[in-house]
Short mmCIF file of C-alpha atoms in Angstrom, two decimals:
data_model
loop_
_atom_site.label_atom_id
_atom_site.label_comp_id
_atom_site.label_asym_id
_atom_site.label_seq_id
_atom_site.Cartn_x
_atom_site.Cartn_y
_atom_site.Cartn_z
CA MET K 569 0.03 -0.03 0.04
CA PHE K 570 2.85 2.46 0.92
CA PHE K 571 4.15 2.02 -2.75
CA PHE K 572 0.55 1.82 -4.30
CA LEU K 573 -0.03 5.37 -2.88
CA ILE K 574 2.71 7.02 -4.72
CA ALA K 575 2.88 4.78 -7.61
CA PRO K 576 1.99 7.55 -10.11
CA ALA K 577 5.25 9.35 -9.16
CA ILE K 578 7.30 6.17 -9.15
CA TRP K 579 6.01 5.58 -12.74
CA ASN K 580 6.39 9.35 -13.65
CA GLY K 581 10.20 9.08 -12.51
CA TYR K 582 9.82 12.31 -10.79
CA PRO K 583 7.21 13.58 -8.21
CA LEU K 584 4.10 14.89 -9.86
CA LEU K 585 3.99 18.76 -10.49
CA GLN K 586 1.15 21.00 -10.38
CA TYR K 587 0.66 24.53 -11.95
CA ASP K 588 1.05 26.12 -8.52
CA THR K 589 4.11 24.13 -7.15
CA GLY K 590 6.35 26.61 -8.11
CA GLY K 591 4.71 29.20 -6.39
CA TYR K 592 5.30 27.44 -3.16
CA LEU K 593 8.73 26.20 -3.81
CA ALA K 594 9.93 29.81 -4.67
CA ARG K 595 9.04 31.07 -0.99
CA TRP K 596 12.30 29.92 0.54
CA TYR K 597 14.38 31.59 -2.18
CA GLU K 598 12.27 34.74 -2.86
CA GLY K 599 11.64 35.98 0.77
CA TYR K 600 8.45 37.70 0.03
CA LEU K 601 4.77 36.69 0.41
CA VAL K 602 2.67 35.92 -2.78
CA PRO K 603 -1.09 35.46 -2.84
CA SER K 604 -2.55 32.11 -2.04
CA ARG K 605 0.99 30.52 -1.72
CA SER K 606 1.73 29.42 1.98
CA THR K 607 5.26 29.77 3.23
CA VAL K 608 4.47 26.78 5.58
CA TYR K 609 4.22 24.62 2.63
CA GLY K 610 7.01 26.17 0.91
CA LEU K 611 9.29 25.20 3.63
CA TYR K 612 8.19 21.86 3.81
CA LEU K 613 9.07 21.52 0.14
CA HIS K 614 12.60 23.14 0.87
CA PHE K 615 13.38 20.52 3.44
CA GLY K 616 12.89 17.84 0.79
CA GLU K 617 14.82 19.39 -1.88
CA SER K 618 18.13 17.31 -1.38
CA SER K 619 16.19 14.15 -2.22
CA TYR K 620 14.44 15.35 -5.36
CA PHE K 621 11.39 15.59 -3.07
CA TRP K 622 10.93 11.81 -2.55
CA ILE K 623 11.31 12.45 1.22
CA ASN K 624 8.08 14.65 0.82
CA LEU K 625 6.31 11.73 -1.20
CA ILE K 626 7.46 9.29 1.62
CA PHE K 627 5.93 11.56 4.39
CA GLN K 628 2.83 11.94 2.35
CA SER K 629 2.41 8.12 1.65
CA ALA K 630 3.21 7.10 5.31
CA ALA K 631 0.88 9.82 6.66
CA THR K 632 -1.84 8.65 4.49
CA LEU K 633 -1.63 5.13 5.80
CA TRP K 634 -1.26 6.07 9.32
CA VAL K 635 -4.30 8.30 9.42
CA LEU K 636 -6.34 5.59 7.43
CA HIS K 637 -4.94 2.94 10.10
CA LEU K 638 -6.14 5.15 13.06
CA THR K 639 -9.32 5.88 11.47
CA LEU K 640 -10.19 2.26 11.03
CA ARG K 641 -8.89 1.45 14.55
CA VAL K 642 -11.24 3.77 16.37
CA LEU K 643 -14.07 2.62 14.48
CA GLY K 644 -13.46 -1.03 15.47
CA LEU K 645 -12.10 -2.14 12.02
CA ALA K 646 -8.45 -2.46 12.83
CA ASN K 647 -7.05 -4.93 10.80
CA TRP K 648 -4.12 -4.70 8.37
CA LEU K 649 -6.08 -6.86 5.52
CA ARG K 650 -8.91 -4.44 5.83
CA LEU K 651 -6.75 -1.46 5.51
CA ALA K 652 -4.99 -3.05 2.68
CA THR K 653 -8.12 -3.93 1.00
CA ILE K 654 -9.85 -0.42 1.66
CA GLY K 655 -6.73 1.46 0.66
CA LEU K 656 -6.41 -0.44 -2.48
CA VAL K 657 -10.21 0.45 -3.54
CA LEU K 658 -9.23 4.19 -2.80
CA VAL K 659 -6.18 3.95 -5.00
CA LEU K 660 -7.93 2.43 -7.94
CA THR K 661 -11.26 4.72 -7.69
CA THR K 662 -10.22 8.03 -6.21
CA ALA K 663 -7.64 10.67 -6.63
CA LEU K 664 -5.69 9.69 -3.36
CA PRO K 665 -2.57 8.22 -4.84
CA TRP K 666 -2.39 11.27 -7.29
CA LEU K 667 -2.60 13.64 -4.31
CA ALA K 668 0.04 11.58 -2.56
CA SER K 669 2.50 11.71 -5.60
CA MET K 670 2.22 15.34 -6.12
CA LEU K 671 3.91 18.18 -4.91
CA ILE K 672 0.71 20.55 -3.87
CA THR K 673 -0.79 20.88 -0.38
CA ASP K 674 -3.96 18.81 -1.63
CA ILE K 675 -3.20 15.60 0.20
CA PHE K 676 -3.38 17.28 3.42
CA ALA K 677 -6.94 18.85 2.86
CA GLY K 678 -8.85 15.50 3.38
CA LEU K 679 -6.20 13.83 5.67
CA ALA K 680 -6.79 17.10 8.03
CA VAL K 681 -10.58 16.40 8.34
CA LEU K 682 -9.89 12.92 9.60
CA THR K 683 -7.27 13.91 11.94
CA LEU K 684 -9.34 16.74 13.25
CA PHE K 685 -12.26 14.15 13.69
CA LEU K 686 -9.89 11.73 15.50
CA VAL K 687 -8.54 14.56 17.90
CA VAL K 688 -11.82 15.74 18.66
CA VAL K 689 -14.13 12.81 18.86
CA HIS K 690 -11.75 9.75 19.87
CA GLY K 691 -9.00 11.29 21.96
CA ALA K 692 -9.73 8.44 24.84
CA ARG K 693 -9.02 5.85 21.94
CA LEU K 694 -5.66 7.17 21.32
CA THR K 695 -2.18 7.03 23.20
CA ARG K 696 -0.52 10.27 24.38
CA LEU K 697 2.03 10.14 21.58
CA GLU K 698 -0.75 9.53 19.21
CA LYS K 699 -2.75 12.51 20.27
CA ILE K 700 0.39 14.67 20.15
CA ALA K 701 1.34 13.58 16.70
CA LEU K 702 -2.15 14.22 15.55
CA PHE K 703 -2.33 17.59 17.06
CA VAL K 704 0.96 18.40 15.24
CA PHE K 705 -0.14 17.25 11.99
CA THR K 706 -3.43 18.90 11.91
CA SER K 707 -1.87 22.25 12.65
CA PHE K 708 0.68 21.80 9.87
CA ALA K 709 -2.09 20.75 7.45
CA ALA K 710 -4.27 23.55 8.25
CA ALA K 711 -1.38 25.84 7.70
CA THR K 712 -0.49 24.71 4.17
CA HIS K 713 -3.59 26.13 2.59
CA SER K 714 -6.06 28.87 3.55
CA ALA K 715 -9.11 26.87 2.36
CA THR K 716 -7.99 24.08 4.63
CA PHE K 717 -7.69 26.14 7.51
CA GLY K 718 -11.25 27.42 6.91
CA VAL K 719 -12.73 23.94 6.60
CA LEU K 720 -11.31 22.93 9.91
CA PHE K 721 -12.29 26.41 11.43
CA GLY K 722 -15.70 25.70 10.40
CA LEU K 723 -15.91 22.38 11.83
CA CYS K 724 -14.65 23.53 15.24
CA VAL K 725 -17.33 25.94 15.32
CA ALA K 726 -20.15 23.67 14.28
CA GLY K 727 -18.81 21.33 16.94
CA TRP K 728 -19.06 24.07 19.55
CA LEU K 729 -22.58 24.94 18.39
CA LEU K 730 -23.89 21.31 18.29
CA LEU K 731 -22.06 20.51 21.71
CA PRO K 732 -25.48 20.88 23.79
CA TRP K 733 -27.14 18.39 21.44
CA LEU K 734 -24.24 15.99 20.99
CA ARG K 735 -22.81 15.42 24.49
CA ARG K 736 -22.61 11.85 24.19
CA SER K 737 -20.51 12.07 21.07
CA LEU K 738 -18.56 15.11 21.66
CA SER K 739 -16.45 16.47 24.58
CA VAL K 740 -15.38 19.97 25.84
CA SER K 741 -11.96 18.57 26.27
CA GLY K 742 -11.97 17.07 22.59
CA LEU K 743 -13.31 20.27 21.04
CA VAL K 744 -10.60 22.60 23.07
CA GLN K 745 -7.79 20.06 21.61
CA GLY K 746 -9.22 20.51 17.97
CA SER K 747 -9.58 24.26 18.38
CA LEU K 748 -6.26 24.75 19.79
CA ALA K 749 -4.68 22.75 16.78
CA VAL K 750 -6.31 25.31 14.40
CA VAL K 751 -5.21 28.14 16.65
CA ALA K 752 -1.74 26.65 16.57
CA SER K 753 -1.76 26.43 12.62
CA ALA K 754 -2.81 30.25 12.42
CA ALA K 755 0.33 31.07 14.73
CA LEU K 756 2.61 28.56 12.46
CA LEU K 757 1.58 30.31 9.50
CA LEU K 758 2.22 33.72 10.87
CA ALA K 759 5.61 32.59 12.19
CA ALA K 760 6.63 31.28 8.93
CA ASN K 761 5.56 34.33 7.08
CA TYR K 762 7.54 36.65 9.45
CA ALA K 763 10.55 34.31 9.34
CA LEU K 764 10.74 34.45 5.64
CA SER K 765 9.46 37.78 4.70
CA GLY K 766 9.63 39.95 7.86
CA GLN K 767 6.04 40.45 7.59
CA LEU K 768 3.73 39.32 10.56
CA ALA K 769 0.83 38.99 8.11
CA TRP K 770 -1.76 36.28 6.79
CA THR K 771 -1.02 34.82 3.33
CA PRO K 772 -2.06 37.45 0.93
CA GLY K 773 -4.48 37.11 -2.02
CA GLY K 774 -7.98 36.79 -0.59
CA PRO K 775 -9.77 40.01 -2.07
CA GLY K 776 -8.06 39.49 -5.37
CA VAL K 777 -9.23 35.84 -5.72
CA THR K 778 -12.55 36.65 -4.61
CA PHE K 779 -12.57 39.74 -7.08
CA GLY K 780 -11.76 37.20 -9.96
CA ARG K 781 -14.92 35.00 -9.09
CA MET K 782 -16.99 38.08 -9.19
CA MET K 783 -15.63 39.14 -12.42
CA GLN K 784 -16.49 35.84 -13.91
CA ASP K 785 -19.89 36.16 -12.60
CA GLY K 786 -20.33 39.57 -14.36
CA ILE K 787 -20.76 41.44 -11.10
CA VAL K 788 -17.64 43.51 -11.72
CA ALA K 789 -18.39 44.52 -14.98
CA ARG K 790 -22.00 45.76 -13.72
CA TYR K 791 -20.17 47.63 -10.91
CA LEU K 792 -17.74 49.33 -13.16
CA ASN K 793 -20.66 50.30 -15.62
CA ASP K 794 -22.76 51.53 -12.92
CA ASN K 795 -20.02 53.63 -11.29
CA CYS K 796 -17.03 54.56 -13.55
CA ASP K 797 -18.74 57.86 -14.23
CA LYS K 798 -18.53 58.87 -10.52
CA ILE K 799 -15.52 56.99 -9.28
CA LYS K 800 -11.99 56.87 -10.82
CA LEU K 801 -10.69 53.22 -10.84
CA LYS K 802 -8.04 51.71 -12.93
CA LEU K 803 -10.33 49.18 -14.47
CA CYS K 804 -12.61 51.82 -15.84
CA PRO K 805 -11.05 51.94 -19.23
CA TYR K 806 -10.93 48.26 -19.57
CA ARG K 807 -14.40 47.67 -18.34
CA ASN K 808 -15.56 46.39 -21.73
CA GLU K 809 -12.59 44.06 -22.21
CA LEU K 810 -12.71 41.88 -19.00
CA PRO K 811 -12.00 38.44 -19.79
CA ALA K 812 -14.67 35.52 -19.27
CA THR K 813 -12.69 33.68 -16.55
CA ALA K 814 -10.86 34.61 -13.21
CA ASP K 815 -8.08 32.22 -14.38
CA GLU K 816 -7.55 34.13 -17.66
CA PHE K 817 -7.71 37.50 -15.83
CA LEU K 818 -5.15 36.47 -13.08
CA TRP K 819 -2.95 34.15 -14.64
CA SER K 820 -2.90 34.96 -18.33
CA ASN K 821 0.55 36.65 -19.43
CA ASP K 822 -0.83 39.26 -21.47
CA SER K 823 -4.02 40.05 -19.25
CA ILE K 824 -5.12 43.36 -18.00
CA PHE K 825 -4.41 42.45 -14.47
CA ASN K 826 -0.43 42.45 -15.57
CA LYS K 827 -0.65 45.59 -17.29
CA LEU K 828 -1.83 47.21 -14.00
CA GLY K 829 0.77 45.78 -11.78
CA ARG K 830 -0.71 42.53 -10.71
CA PHE K 831 -1.52 42.06 -6.99
CA GLU K 832 0.81 44.88 -5.94
CA GLY K 833 -0.82 47.42 -8.32
CA MET K 834 -4.29 46.18 -8.19
CA ASP K 835 -4.91 44.58 -4.68
CA ASP K 836 -6.57 47.76 -3.10
CA GLU K 837 -8.74 48.32 -5.88
CA MET K 838 -9.74 44.68 -6.43
CA GLY K 839 -10.56 44.53 -2.36
CA PHE K 840 -12.51 47.93 -2.82
CA ILE K 841 -14.65 46.65 -5.74
CA ALA K 842 -15.21 43.23 -4.16
CA LEU K 843 -16.42 44.86 -0.90
CA LYS K 844 -18.64 47.47 -2.68
CA SER K 845 -20.28 44.91 -4.74
CA LEU K 846 -21.28 42.94 -1.94
CA THR K 847 -23.48 45.73 -0.58
CA ALA K 848 -24.62 46.86 -4.13
CA TYR K 849 -25.90 43.68 -5.35
CA PRO K 850 -26.77 41.57 -2.31
CA LEU K 851 -29.19 39.28 -3.92
CA TRP K 852 -27.09 38.75 -7.06
CA GLN K 853 -24.16 37.81 -4.56
CA ILE K 854 -26.49 35.50 -2.65
CA GLU K 855 -27.56 33.73 -6.09
CA ALA K 856 -23.88 33.48 -7.50
CA ALA K 857 -22.59 31.95 -4.08
CA LEU K 858 -25.40 29.01 -4.09
CA ALA K 859 -24.62 28.54 -7.77
CA ALA K 860 -20.88 28.44 -7.16
CA THR K 861 -21.03 26.17 -4.24
CA ALA K 862 -23.55 23.69 -6.28
CA GLN K 863 -21.20 23.76 -8.88
CA GLN K 864 -18.06 23.22 -6.82
CA LEU K 865 -19.73 20.11 -5.06
CA THR K 866 -19.99 18.47 -8.64
CA MET K 867 -16.71 19.24 -9.70
CA VAL K 868 -14.53 16.23 -8.54
CA GLY K 869 -12.11 15.48 -11.55
CA THR K 870 -8.67 14.32 -10.73
CA GLY K 871 -5.89 15.99 -12.50
CA GLU K 872 -6.58 19.76 -13.06
CA GLY K 873 -3.45 21.39 -13.28
CA THR K 874 -1.21 18.48 -13.69
CA ASN K 875 -0.37 18.37 -17.30
CA GLY K 876 2.76 19.06 -19.49
CA TRP K 877 1.92 23.00 -19.50
CA ILE K 878 3.15 24.33 -16.14
CA PRO K 879 5.75 26.82 -17.19
CA HIS K 880 5.97 28.76 -14.03
CA THR K 881 6.84 25.62 -12.25
CA TYR K 882 9.39 24.63 -14.90
CA GLY K 883 11.05 27.95 -14.66
CA ILE K 884 11.39 27.98 -10.84
CA ILE K 885 12.96 24.24 -10.60
CA GLU K 886 15.18 25.56 -13.52
CA ARG K 887 16.29 28.76 -11.82
CA TYR K 888 16.78 27.41 -8.07
CA LEU K 889 17.17 23.70 -8.53
CA PRO K 890 19.10 23.34 -11.68
CA ALA K 891 20.52 19.99 -10.88
CA GLN K 892 17.04 18.56 -10.96
CA THR K 893 16.19 20.00 -14.40
CA ALA K 894 17.32 17.09 -16.43
CA THR K 895 15.31 14.54 -14.08
CA MET K 896 12.40 16.68 -14.08
CA ARG K 897 12.46 17.16 -17.96
CA ALA K 898 12.68 13.32 -18.58
CA ALA K 899 9.70 12.62 -16.43
CA HIS K 900 6.41 11.36 -18.22
CA GLN K 901 4.28 14.26 -17.04
CA GLN K 902 6.77 16.74 -18.85
CA HIS K 903 6.20 14.56 -22.23
CA TRP K 904 2.37 14.86 -22.03
CA ASP K 905 2.08 11.22 -21.11
CA ILE K 906 -0.62 11.28 -18.43
CA ASN K 907 -4.13 11.27 -19.51
CA PHE K 908 -6.61 11.70 -16.95
CA VAL K 909 -9.79 11.48 -19.07
CA PRO K 910 -10.05 7.44 -18.91
CA ILE K 911 -9.09 7.98 -15.10
CA ASN K 912 -12.20 10.00 -14.54
CA TRP K 913 -14.33 7.76 -16.20
CA VAL K 914 -14.07 5.88 -12.81
CA HIS K 915 -13.22 8.68 -10.45
CA VAL K 916 -16.02 11.15 -11.12
CA PRO K 917 -18.85 8.54 -11.07
CA VAL K 918 -17.30 7.02 -7.86
CA ALA K 919 -17.21 10.28 -6.30
CA LEU K 920 -20.45 11.58 -7.08
CA LEU K 921 -22.24 8.30 -6.05
CA SER K 922 -20.25 8.20 -2.72
CA MET K 923 -21.54 11.66 -1.93
CA LEU K 924 -24.93 10.50 -2.73
CA LEU K 925 -24.71 7.23 -0.46
CA LEU K 926 -23.23 9.68 2.14
CA LEU K 927 -26.60 11.59 2.43
CA VAL K 928 -28.44 8.16 2.48
CA LEU K 929 -26.28 7.08 5.22
CA LEU K 930 -27.04 10.36 7.22
CA GLY K 931 -30.70 10.18 6.36
CA ASN K 932 -31.00 6.83 7.75
CA ALA K 933 -29.32 7.78 10.97
CA ILE K 934 -31.61 10.67 11.18
CA ARG K 935 -34.87 8.42 10.77
CA GLN K 936 -33.47 5.98 13.09
CA ARG K 937 -32.44 8.74 15.77
CA ARG K 938 -29.19 7.35 16.21
CA LEU K 939 -25.74 8.77 15.91
CA SER K 940 -22.90 6.00 15.86
CA HIS K 941 -19.34 6.78 15.45
CA LEU K 942 -19.60 6.17 11.62
CA ASP K 943 -22.48 8.49 11.55
CA LEU K 944 -20.75 11.19 13.31
CA LEU K 945 -17.74 10.61 10.66
CA GLY K 946 -20.18 10.84 8.10
CA ALA K 947 -21.54 13.97 9.28
CA THR K 948 -18.18 15.34 9.67
CA VAL K 949 -17.23 14.66 5.99
CA ALA K 950 -20.61 16.11 4.70
CA LEU K 951 -19.80 19.40 6.49
CA ALA K 952 -16.20 19.38 5.14
CA LEU K 953 -17.08 18.87 1.81
CA LEU K 954 -20.02 21.31 1.97
CA GLY K 955 -17.65 23.98 3.70
CA ASN K 956 -14.99 23.17 1.17
CA ALA K 957 -17.29 23.89 -1.87
CA PHE K 958 -18.58 27.04 -0.26
CA LEU K 959 -14.97 28.50 0.36
CA CYS K 960 -13.42 27.37 -2.80
CA GLY K 961 -16.38 28.05 -5.24
CA VAL K 962 -17.51 31.43 -3.76
CA ILE K 963 -13.94 32.82 -3.04
CA SER K 964 -12.08 31.07 -5.97
CA GLY K 965 -14.45 29.93 -8.14
CA PRO K 966 -15.43 26.37 -8.99
CA HIS K 967 -12.64 23.93 -9.99
CA ASP K 968 -12.06 20.32 -10.27
CA ARG K 969 -8.85 20.30 -8.24
CA TYR K 970 -10.86 21.63 -5.10
CA GLY K 971 -13.38 18.87 -5.17
CA ALA K 972 -10.86 16.06 -6.04
CA ARG K 973 -8.59 16.80 -3.05
CA MET K 974 -11.49 16.39 -0.49
CA VAL K 975 -14.07 13.97 -1.99
CA TRP K 976 -12.19 10.67 -1.41
CA ILE K 977 -12.69 10.96 2.35
CA ALA K 978 -16.63 10.52 1.12
CA VAL K 979 -15.59 7.37 -0.65
CA LEU K 980 -13.67 6.07 2.40
CA VAL K 981 -16.74 6.55 4.64
CA VAL K 982 -18.78 4.58 2.07
CA LEU K 983 -16.35 1.75 2.19
CA ILE K 984 -16.44 1.78 5.89
CA ALA K 985 -20.10 1.46 5.99
CA ILE K 986 -20.07 -1.42 3.49
CA GLU K 987 -17.59 -3.06 5.81
CA GLN K 988 -19.46 -2.73 8.69
CA MET K 989 -22.53 -4.08 6.97
CA ARG K 990 -20.80 -7.18 5.89
CA MET K 991 -19.54 -7.84 9.43
CA LYS K 992 -22.75 -7.30 10.73
CA ARG K 993 -24.42 -9.89 8.18
CA GLU K 994 -21.53 -12.07 8.98
CA LEU K 995 -22.15 -12.01 12.64
CA ASP K 996 -25.79 -12.39 12.24
CA THR K 997 -25.40 -15.68 10.17
CA ASN K 998 -22.93 -17.20 12.71
CA ARG K 999 -25.53 -16.29 15.42
CA ARG K 1000 -28.28 -17.98 13.31
CA ASP K 1001 -25.98 -21.19 12.87
CA ALA K 1002 -25.08 -21.35 16.38
CA SER K 1003 -28.67 -21.20 17.60
CA GLY K 1004 -29.65 -23.95 14.73
#
């Protein structure tokens, strides 16, 4: 299982790269903050450079196996054969091995939901060393990406709000430990940002990315048309030339955004327009947010941004790690040998079906007025998927990558439910045979 989880990278001959990988990797070398690129994850990549990043993949594979094992153990399913079977199904039907094989924060998004669940709900079933390790891992994972931090923060808030009704399943001490892990992640990110840039600040980019989503929905163009005769804005001369998508606006080499100074030149204005648009068109914003969240829930395809065209990442590796250039260039990915279309013939239906079955599982729990440990895990995963869809869909705009990195935990819950049903049937059969 350890090797299956990083089999794509082994076949590739080099860790899989993503469009955003270079931005994280450059944080150690460039010493300043850039939008949406966590310095914590940048430091994590830097520590693995000497091994051509294989140390990072070893850690990602080992951490995945460890978290899966602990999750099965606290649910009474501790068995290495069962772990291998469930793990193999996840490898074959979800994005999990591609996430574990890639130099991007995404593998930690789903794992962090599981580790927070273990810390909050099952602390009594863990050893002291395991609780410490889970606390540290959760804090690190939350610090690697603002969306992961937001999902975990939202889960903690939900836990505190539901505590009066779930005292049999949740404890104050567990929620305190989980909440402290999220607080520690914020402190870790601020410390890393200060150490690398001299700025005690959060990772920038929120207003700009949100602006891009509003522009894609047509809200920005409407605001400019309604207000450019009253307010002087840099974008006013270009209000009829705005591109159709946020990605084209923010990341295209010849975009208006580049002409106007990118984030340094546009951050204040984009934040101003985004804020004013919220109050100017509240119903439109609500409709757009609901539509983006719903669309994000259905966008779960594997492999977005992991192809042969990732020039920025190539450039960063060539500039700062020239000794790895030949190996990187020889990898299958750089020769366009990865085709995610047939892979997603399996991954997308499995993901969508698993989310539907997750709702069935929770609906059955509500109908029977029960809340087993598996039901609570299912509820946690459902809230995480909804929170992830809201944060990513509304702030950044819907992307397959944001769904794929989280939805595999829904598949895990369904597999555990199937295994529990199989065990129950087997136990019932044995009882009937014994009584007969």
